[in-house]
Tab-separated table of C-alpha atoms and ligand atoms in Angstrom:
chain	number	residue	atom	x	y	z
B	276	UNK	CA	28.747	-131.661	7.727
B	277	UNK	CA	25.179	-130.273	7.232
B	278	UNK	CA	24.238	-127.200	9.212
B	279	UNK	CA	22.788	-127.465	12.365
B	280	UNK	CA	19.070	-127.650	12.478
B	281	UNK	CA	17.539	-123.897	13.740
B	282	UNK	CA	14.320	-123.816	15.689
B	283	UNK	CA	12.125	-126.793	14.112
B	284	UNK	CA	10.019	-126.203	17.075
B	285	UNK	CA	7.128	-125.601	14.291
B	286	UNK	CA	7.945	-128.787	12.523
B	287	UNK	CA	4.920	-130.766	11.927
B	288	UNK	CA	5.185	-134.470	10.240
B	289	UNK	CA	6.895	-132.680	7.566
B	290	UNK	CA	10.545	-131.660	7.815
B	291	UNK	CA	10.374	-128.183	6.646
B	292	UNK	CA	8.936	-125.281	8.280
B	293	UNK	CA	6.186	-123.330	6.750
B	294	UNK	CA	5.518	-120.605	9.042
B	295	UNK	CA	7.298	-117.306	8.176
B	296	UNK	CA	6.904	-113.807	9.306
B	297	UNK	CA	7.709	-111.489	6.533
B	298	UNK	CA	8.437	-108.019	7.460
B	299	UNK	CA	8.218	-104.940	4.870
B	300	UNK	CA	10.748	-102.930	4.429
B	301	UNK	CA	8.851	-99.868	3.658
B	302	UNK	CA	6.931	-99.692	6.465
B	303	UNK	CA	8.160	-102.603	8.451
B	304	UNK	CA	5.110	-104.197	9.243
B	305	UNK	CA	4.870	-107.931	9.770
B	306	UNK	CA	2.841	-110.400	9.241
B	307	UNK	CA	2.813	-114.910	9.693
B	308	UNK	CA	2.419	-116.364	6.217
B	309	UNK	CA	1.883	-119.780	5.460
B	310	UNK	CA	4.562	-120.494	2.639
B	311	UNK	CA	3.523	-123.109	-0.052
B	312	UNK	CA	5.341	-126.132	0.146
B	313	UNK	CA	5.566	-126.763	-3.750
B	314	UNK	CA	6.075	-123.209	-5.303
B	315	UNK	CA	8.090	-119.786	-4.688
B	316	UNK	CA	6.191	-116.862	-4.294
B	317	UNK	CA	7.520	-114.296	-6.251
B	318	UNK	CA	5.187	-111.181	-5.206
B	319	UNK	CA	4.125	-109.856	-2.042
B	320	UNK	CA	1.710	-107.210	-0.770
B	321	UNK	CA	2.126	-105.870	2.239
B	322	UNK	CA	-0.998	-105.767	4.249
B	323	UNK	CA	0.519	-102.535	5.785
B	324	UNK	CA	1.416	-100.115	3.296
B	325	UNK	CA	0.016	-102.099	-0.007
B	326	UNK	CA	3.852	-102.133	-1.084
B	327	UNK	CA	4.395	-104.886	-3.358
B	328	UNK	CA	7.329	-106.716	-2.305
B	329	UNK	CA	9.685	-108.847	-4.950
B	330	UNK	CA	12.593	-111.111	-4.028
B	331	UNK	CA	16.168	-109.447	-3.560
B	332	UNK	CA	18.526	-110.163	-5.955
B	333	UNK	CA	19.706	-113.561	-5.999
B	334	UNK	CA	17.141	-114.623	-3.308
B	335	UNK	CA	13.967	-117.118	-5.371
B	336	UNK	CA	11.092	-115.461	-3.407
B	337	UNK	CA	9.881	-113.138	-1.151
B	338	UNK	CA	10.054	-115.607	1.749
B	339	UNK	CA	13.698	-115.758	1.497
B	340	UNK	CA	14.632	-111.939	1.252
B	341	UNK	CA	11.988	-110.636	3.771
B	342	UNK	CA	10.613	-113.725	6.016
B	343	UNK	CA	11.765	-114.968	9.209
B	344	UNK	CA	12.450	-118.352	7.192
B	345	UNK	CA	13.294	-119.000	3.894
B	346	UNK	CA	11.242	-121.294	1.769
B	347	UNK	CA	10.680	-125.343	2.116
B	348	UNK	CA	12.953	-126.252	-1.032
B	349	UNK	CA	15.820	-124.030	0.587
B	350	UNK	CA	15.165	-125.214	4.074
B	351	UNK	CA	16.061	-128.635	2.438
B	352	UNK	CA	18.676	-127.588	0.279
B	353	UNK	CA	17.586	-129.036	-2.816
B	354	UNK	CA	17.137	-125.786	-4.566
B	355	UNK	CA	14.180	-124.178	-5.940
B	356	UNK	CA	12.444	-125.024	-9.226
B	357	UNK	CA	11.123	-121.724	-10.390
B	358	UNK	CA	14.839	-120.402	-10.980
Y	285	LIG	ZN1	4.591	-102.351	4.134
């Protein structure tokens, strides 16, 4: 059994959402980012503080560690290409 689909209220023609807050942890700010749909991003600046944020270990991008939603390939479980 697949997991249960979480708020897809954002869901456009495409299955995967690409909305996703990230929120620093240095300073905590946060912020909506548009996530690509066809790469990971690795790096992040936070528009508060200027920290540049990098993925947690075993997490593929920044999306995944710090946003409110993890990427498009891991929203559809096929993995992502960039590890
Ligand atoms: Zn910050």
């Amino acid at each position: 059994m697949t997991r249960p689909r979480e708020d897809l209220a954002a869901a456009t023609d495409s299955s995967a959402v690409l909305d996703s807050v990230v929120t620093c942890p240095a300073c905590g700010f946060t912020k909506l980012e548009v996530m690509p749909t066809d790469a990971c991003q690795f790096f992040y600046e936070c528009t508060g503080c200027k920290t540049v944020l990098r993925p947690k270990r075993g997490d593929c991008c920044v999306f995944c560690s710090y946003g409110s939603v993890v990427c498009p390939p891991m929203q559809e479980q096929r993995g992502c290409g960039c590890r």
